[in-house]
Amino acid sequence: MIIAANFKTNKTRAQTREYMDELNRFIHLEKIRAEVIVFPPLTALDSFTGTATVGVQNAYAVENGAFTGEVGTEQLDEFGIKTILVGHSERRHVLGESQKEITRKFNYFKALGYRIVYCVGEKVETREAGEEALMAYITSQCEGIDLEYENLVIAYEPVWAIGTGLVPGKEDIRSIHAQLREKSSRPLLYGGSVKIGNMDEIVTIENVDGVLVGGASLYVQSFCQMIKTAEEKI
Ligand code: 13P
């Protein structure tokens, strides 16, 4: 089971340090076996002691160079970061990253052996067009991606469920994850409005190997409670 927190553009360095201290204390005290990953904003990246993995929400596919506003692997290496989110819906749809750029990024970090949490998910109009259209869309988001890469984790995050409180029905998640499972044997996460109240139901769905949590992960107590719920399902 993998429980991941995506802070997006939230929290300062000091708040992140406090959060990580509390989270790592919890993992240690409760002897948590589930894998916990946290993606803080760039300015809060650091070396933290404890078992939770720290990943980066985004980086440029380069070691270093003249790419104003970006960070490369030289900056990530300073903190021993070897985990990255690629293809998140906000990067695709808000920041305008194309599938071509995403594929380039994926291949660059794959060649370096990074753990890649690769996100896919449809907009509401695609969902309304039916499951066939939905899967065709998700397949197009996997173009150029090695779905059997050994360090890959796939996160299915419907765009319309992100930050809205809306969650697909249990049967919908089950069906999409079953179809993703046919494409990849790697762990499959669900993301989109996961919270304490629906965690129990989501982590028991077949082929759901964990969750990627945005808003509800910002409170360390809530996130710890969600980890505990997942832990009980291991
Ligand atoms: P929310 O949990 O806030 O819906 O965000 C999900 C997400 O985008 C995680 O990457």
Short mmCIF file of C-alpha atoms and ligand atoms in Angstrom, two decimals:
data_model
loop_
_atom_site.label_atom_id
_atom_site.label_comp_id
_atom_site.label_asym_id
_atom_site.label_seq_id
_atom_site.Cartn_x
_atom_site.Cartn_y
_atom_site.Cartn_z
CA MET A 1 0.00 0.00 0.00
CA ILE A 2 1.31 3.45 -0.93
CA ILE A 3 -0.07 6.58 0.70
CA ALA A 4 1.15 9.78 -0.93
CA ALA A 5 0.58 13.44 -0.04
CA ASN A 6 0.77 16.16 -2.67
CA PHE A 7 1.00 19.57 -0.97
CA LYS A 8 0.83 21.41 -4.32
CA THR A 9 1.51 25.14 -3.68
CA ASN A 10 0.91 24.92 0.07
CA LYS A 11 3.13 25.09 3.16
CA THR A 12 6.33 26.88 3.97
CA ARG A 13 9.67 25.27 4.72
CA ALA A 14 9.08 25.62 8.48
CA GLN A 15 5.57 24.15 8.27
CA THR A 16 6.85 21.26 6.17
CA ARG A 17 9.62 20.49 8.65
CA GLU A 18 7.13 20.42 11.51
CA TYR A 19 4.78 18.22 9.45
CA MET A 20 7.53 15.76 8.50
CA ASP A 21 8.72 15.49 12.12
CA GLU A 22 5.22 14.63 13.27
CA LEU A 23 4.57 12.26 10.37
CA ASN A 24 7.84 10.38 10.83
CA ARG A 25 7.19 10.12 14.58
CA PHE A 26 3.78 8.61 13.84
CA ILE A 27 5.18 6.13 11.31
CA HIS A 28 7.80 5.02 13.81
CA LEU A 29 5.49 4.76 16.84
CA GLU A 30 2.72 2.95 14.97
CA LYS A 31 5.20 0.70 13.12
CA ILE A 32 3.58 1.61 9.80
CA ARG A 33 4.51 -0.78 6.98
CA ALA A 34 2.70 1.10 4.20
CA GLU A 35 4.97 3.25 2.05
CA VAL A 36 4.43 6.96 2.73
CA ILE A 37 5.51 9.58 0.20
CA VAL A 38 5.25 13.38 0.60
CA PHE A 39 5.57 15.88 -2.23
CA PRO A 40 6.21 19.32 -0.67
CA PRO A 41 6.61 22.51 -2.72
CA LEU A 42 10.09 23.19 -4.13
CA THR A 43 11.09 25.74 -1.48
CA ALA A 44 10.40 23.22 1.29
CA LEU A 45 12.54 20.40 -0.13
CA ASP A 46 15.09 19.32 2.42
CA SER A 47 16.74 16.27 3.95
CA PHE A 48 14.46 14.87 6.62
CA THR A 49 15.23 12.07 9.03
CA GLY A 50 12.63 9.33 9.11
CA THR A 51 11.12 6.72 6.83
CA ALA A 52 8.64 8.81 4.82
CA THR A 53 9.96 9.37 1.31
CA VAL A 54 10.18 12.94 0.05
CA GLY A 55 9.50 13.49 -3.63
CA VAL A 56 9.43 16.48 -5.93
CA GLN A 57 6.22 17.67 -7.59
CA ASN A 58 8.05 18.69 -10.75
CA ALA A 59 11.54 19.20 -12.13
CA TYR A 60 13.10 19.97 -15.48
CA ALA A 61 14.62 17.10 -17.43
CA VAL A 62 18.18 18.30 -17.00
CA GLU A 63 21.05 18.11 -14.54
CA ASN A 64 21.68 21.87 -14.53
CA GLY A 65 21.93 24.74 -17.01
CA ALA A 66 20.19 27.89 -18.23
CA PHE A 67 16.51 27.14 -17.58
CA THR A 68 15.21 30.10 -15.60
CA GLY A 69 12.73 29.16 -12.93
CA GLU A 70 13.35 25.42 -13.15
CA VAL A 71 15.26 22.94 -11.01
CA GLY A 72 17.27 20.00 -12.31
CA THR A 73 18.70 16.88 -10.75
CA GLU A 74 21.70 18.74 -9.31
CA GLN A 75 19.33 20.57 -6.97
CA LEU A 76 17.41 17.37 -6.14
CA ASP A 77 20.60 15.44 -5.43
CA GLU A 78 21.44 17.90 -2.66
CA PHE A 79 18.53 16.44 -0.70
CA GLY A 80 18.81 12.87 -1.96
CA ILE A 81 15.49 13.16 -3.79
CA LYS A 82 14.85 10.30 -6.21
CA THR A 83 11.04 10.40 -6.48
CA ILE A 84 9.05 12.60 -8.85
CA LEU A 85 5.44 13.25 -9.88
CA VAL A 86 5.06 13.33 -13.67
CA GLY A 87 1.95 14.18 -15.68
CA HIS A 88 -0.15 15.64 -12.85
CA SER A 89 -3.39 17.14 -14.16
CA GLU A 90 -2.46 20.63 -12.94
CA ARG A 91 0.76 20.49 -14.95
CA ARG A 92 -1.10 19.18 -17.99
CA HIS A 93 -4.14 21.44 -17.87
CA VAL A 94 -3.10 24.54 -15.89
CA LEU A 95 0.58 24.80 -16.82
CA GLY A 96 0.06 23.45 -20.35
CA GLU A 97 2.55 20.56 -20.38
CA SER A 98 2.08 18.51 -23.54
CA GLN A 99 2.23 14.72 -23.75
CA LYS A 100 5.46 15.16 -25.70
CA GLU A 101 7.09 17.14 -22.87
CA ILE A 102 5.71 14.75 -20.27
CA THR A 103 7.12 11.76 -22.16
CA ARG A 104 10.51 13.46 -22.43
CA LYS A 105 10.47 14.12 -18.69
CA PHE A 106 9.40 10.55 -17.96
CA ASN A 107 12.19 9.08 -20.06
CA TYR A 108 14.82 11.37 -18.57
CA PHE A 109 13.96 10.47 -14.98
CA LYS A 110 13.46 6.81 -15.88
CA ALA A 111 17.00 6.67 -17.28
CA LEU A 112 18.21 7.94 -13.90
CA GLY A 113 16.22 5.29 -12.04
CA TYR A 114 13.85 7.72 -10.30
CA ARG A 115 10.66 6.47 -8.69
CA ILE A 116 8.04 8.02 -10.95
CA VAL A 117 4.46 8.57 -9.86
CA TYR A 118 2.80 9.00 -13.24
CA CYS A 119 -0.64 10.63 -13.25
CA VAL A 120 -3.47 10.12 -15.70
CA GLY A 121 -7.12 11.16 -15.59
CA GLU A 122 -9.95 12.49 -17.69
CA LYS A 123 -11.87 15.77 -17.72
CA VAL A 124 -15.61 15.70 -17.07
CA GLU A 125 -16.59 15.89 -20.75
CA THR A 126 -14.58 12.76 -21.49
CA ARG A 127 -16.18 10.95 -18.57
CA GLU A 128 -19.60 11.93 -19.89
CA ALA A 129 -18.71 10.51 -23.31
CA GLY A 130 -18.60 7.02 -21.77
CA GLU A 131 -16.06 4.51 -20.58
CA GLU A 132 -14.69 3.67 -24.01
CA ALA A 133 -13.85 7.33 -24.69
CA LEU A 134 -12.45 7.62 -21.18
CA MET A 135 -10.09 4.67 -21.61
CA ALA A 136 -9.04 5.92 -25.06
CA TYR A 137 -8.13 9.24 -23.43
CA ILE A 138 -6.17 7.58 -20.65
CA THR A 139 -4.40 5.42 -23.23
CA SER A 140 -3.39 8.60 -25.08
CA GLN A 141 -1.94 9.93 -21.81
CA CYS A 142 0.22 6.81 -21.62
CA GLU A 143 1.67 7.33 -25.09
CA GLY A 144 5.44 6.97 -24.99
CA ILE A 145 5.40 5.82 -21.36
CA ASP A 146 6.95 2.50 -20.37
CA LEU A 147 4.12 1.15 -18.23
CA GLU A 148 6.26 -1.71 -16.96
CA TYR A 149 9.12 0.50 -15.77
CA GLU A 150 10.20 -1.14 -12.53
CA ASN A 151 10.14 2.10 -10.53
CA LEU A 152 6.78 3.29 -11.81
CA VAL A 153 3.64 3.97 -9.81
CA ILE A 154 0.52 4.99 -11.75
CA ALA A 155 -1.99 7.39 -10.20
CA TYR A 156 -5.48 7.56 -11.69
CA GLU A 157 -6.84 11.02 -10.84
CA PRO A 158 -9.99 12.13 -12.66
CA VAL A 159 -9.60 15.89 -13.21
CA TRP A 160 -13.21 16.56 -12.15
CA ALA A 161 -12.63 14.81 -8.83
CA ILE A 162 -9.56 16.86 -7.87
CA GLY A 163 -10.34 19.34 -5.12
CA THR A 164 -14.09 19.17 -5.75
CA GLY A 165 -15.30 16.70 -3.14
CA LEU A 166 -16.62 14.57 -6.01
CA VAL A 167 -15.43 10.96 -6.26
CA PRO A 168 -16.30 8.37 -8.92
CA GLY A 169 -18.48 5.49 -7.78
CA LYS A 170 -16.75 2.46 -6.33
CA GLU A 171 -17.64 0.41 -9.42
CA ASP A 172 -16.19 3.09 -11.74
CA ILE A 173 -12.88 3.11 -9.88
CA ARG A 174 -12.85 -0.69 -9.86
CA SER A 175 -13.48 -0.87 -13.60
CA ILE A 176 -10.86 1.73 -14.57
CA HIS A 177 -8.24 0.22 -12.28
CA ALA A 178 -8.99 -3.23 -13.74
CA GLN A 179 -8.33 -1.83 -17.22
CA LEU A 180 -5.17 -0.08 -16.03
CA ARG A 181 -4.06 -3.37 -14.49
CA GLU A 182 -4.26 -4.94 -17.93
CA LYS A 183 -1.80 -2.29 -19.14
CA SER A 184 0.60 -2.43 -16.18
CA SER A 185 1.56 -4.63 -13.27
CA ARG A 186 2.93 -1.65 -11.33
CA PRO A 187 1.13 -0.21 -8.24
CA LEU A 188 -2.03 1.76 -9.07
CA LEU A 189 -3.11 4.68 -6.90
CA TYR A 190 -6.41 6.50 -6.90
CA GLY A 191 -6.45 10.29 -6.38
CA GLY A 192 -9.17 12.95 -6.29
CA SER A 193 -10.99 14.13 -3.14
CA VAL A 194 -9.67 11.29 -0.99
CA LYS A 195 -10.33 12.07 2.67
CA ILE A 196 -10.73 10.31 6.02
CA GLY A 197 -14.41 9.64 5.29
CA ASN A 198 -13.91 7.73 2.03
CA MET A 199 -10.44 6.26 2.59
CA ASP A 200 -11.72 2.99 3.99
CA GLU A 201 -13.93 2.34 0.98
CA ILE A 202 -11.34 3.40 -1.63
CA VAL A 203 -8.46 1.30 -0.34
CA THR A 204 -10.57 -1.85 -0.36
CA ILE A 205 -11.39 -1.56 -4.09
CA GLU A 206 -9.72 -4.27 -6.15
CA ASN A 207 -6.49 -3.12 -7.84
CA VAL A 208 -6.27 0.05 -5.75
CA ASP A 209 -2.79 -0.19 -4.26
CA GLY A 210 -2.88 3.16 -2.52
CA VAL A 211 -3.93 6.80 -2.77
CA LEU A 212 -2.57 10.19 -3.79
CA VAL A 213 -4.04 12.84 -1.51
CA GLY A 214 -4.10 16.62 -2.03
CA GLY A 215 -6.19 18.83 0.25
CA ALA A 216 -6.83 16.28 2.99
CA SER A 217 -3.10 15.61 3.38
CA LEU A 218 -2.39 19.17 4.49
CA TYR A 219 -3.36 18.39 8.09
CA VAL A 220 -0.85 15.95 9.46
CA GLN A 221 -3.37 14.44 11.91
CA SER A 222 -5.81 13.70 9.08
CA PHE A 223 -3.07 12.26 6.91
CA CYS A 224 -1.87 10.03 9.76
CA GLN A 225 -5.41 8.81 10.32
CA MET A 226 -5.68 7.97 6.63
CA ILE A 227 -2.39 6.06 6.77
CA LYS A 228 -3.75 4.10 9.72
CA THR A 229 -6.89 3.19 7.79
CA ALA A 230 -4.79 1.96 4.86
CA GLU A 231 -2.47 0.08 7.19
CA GLU A 232 -5.39 -1.95 8.52
CA LYS A 233 -6.03 -3.18 4.97
CA ILE A 234 -2.52 -4.53 4.43
P1 13P B 1 -7.40 16.53 -3.80
O1 13P B 1 -7.14 15.38 -2.85
O2 13P B 1 -7.29 17.87 -3.14
O3 13P B 1 -8.65 16.33 -4.57
O4 13P B 1 -6.19 16.51 -4.87
C1 13P B 1 -5.85 15.33 -5.50
C2 13P B 1 -4.59 15.52 -6.23
O5 13P B 1 -4.52 16.23 -7.23
C3 13P B 1 -3.39 14.83 -5.70
O6 13P B 1 -2.35 14.89 -6.60
#
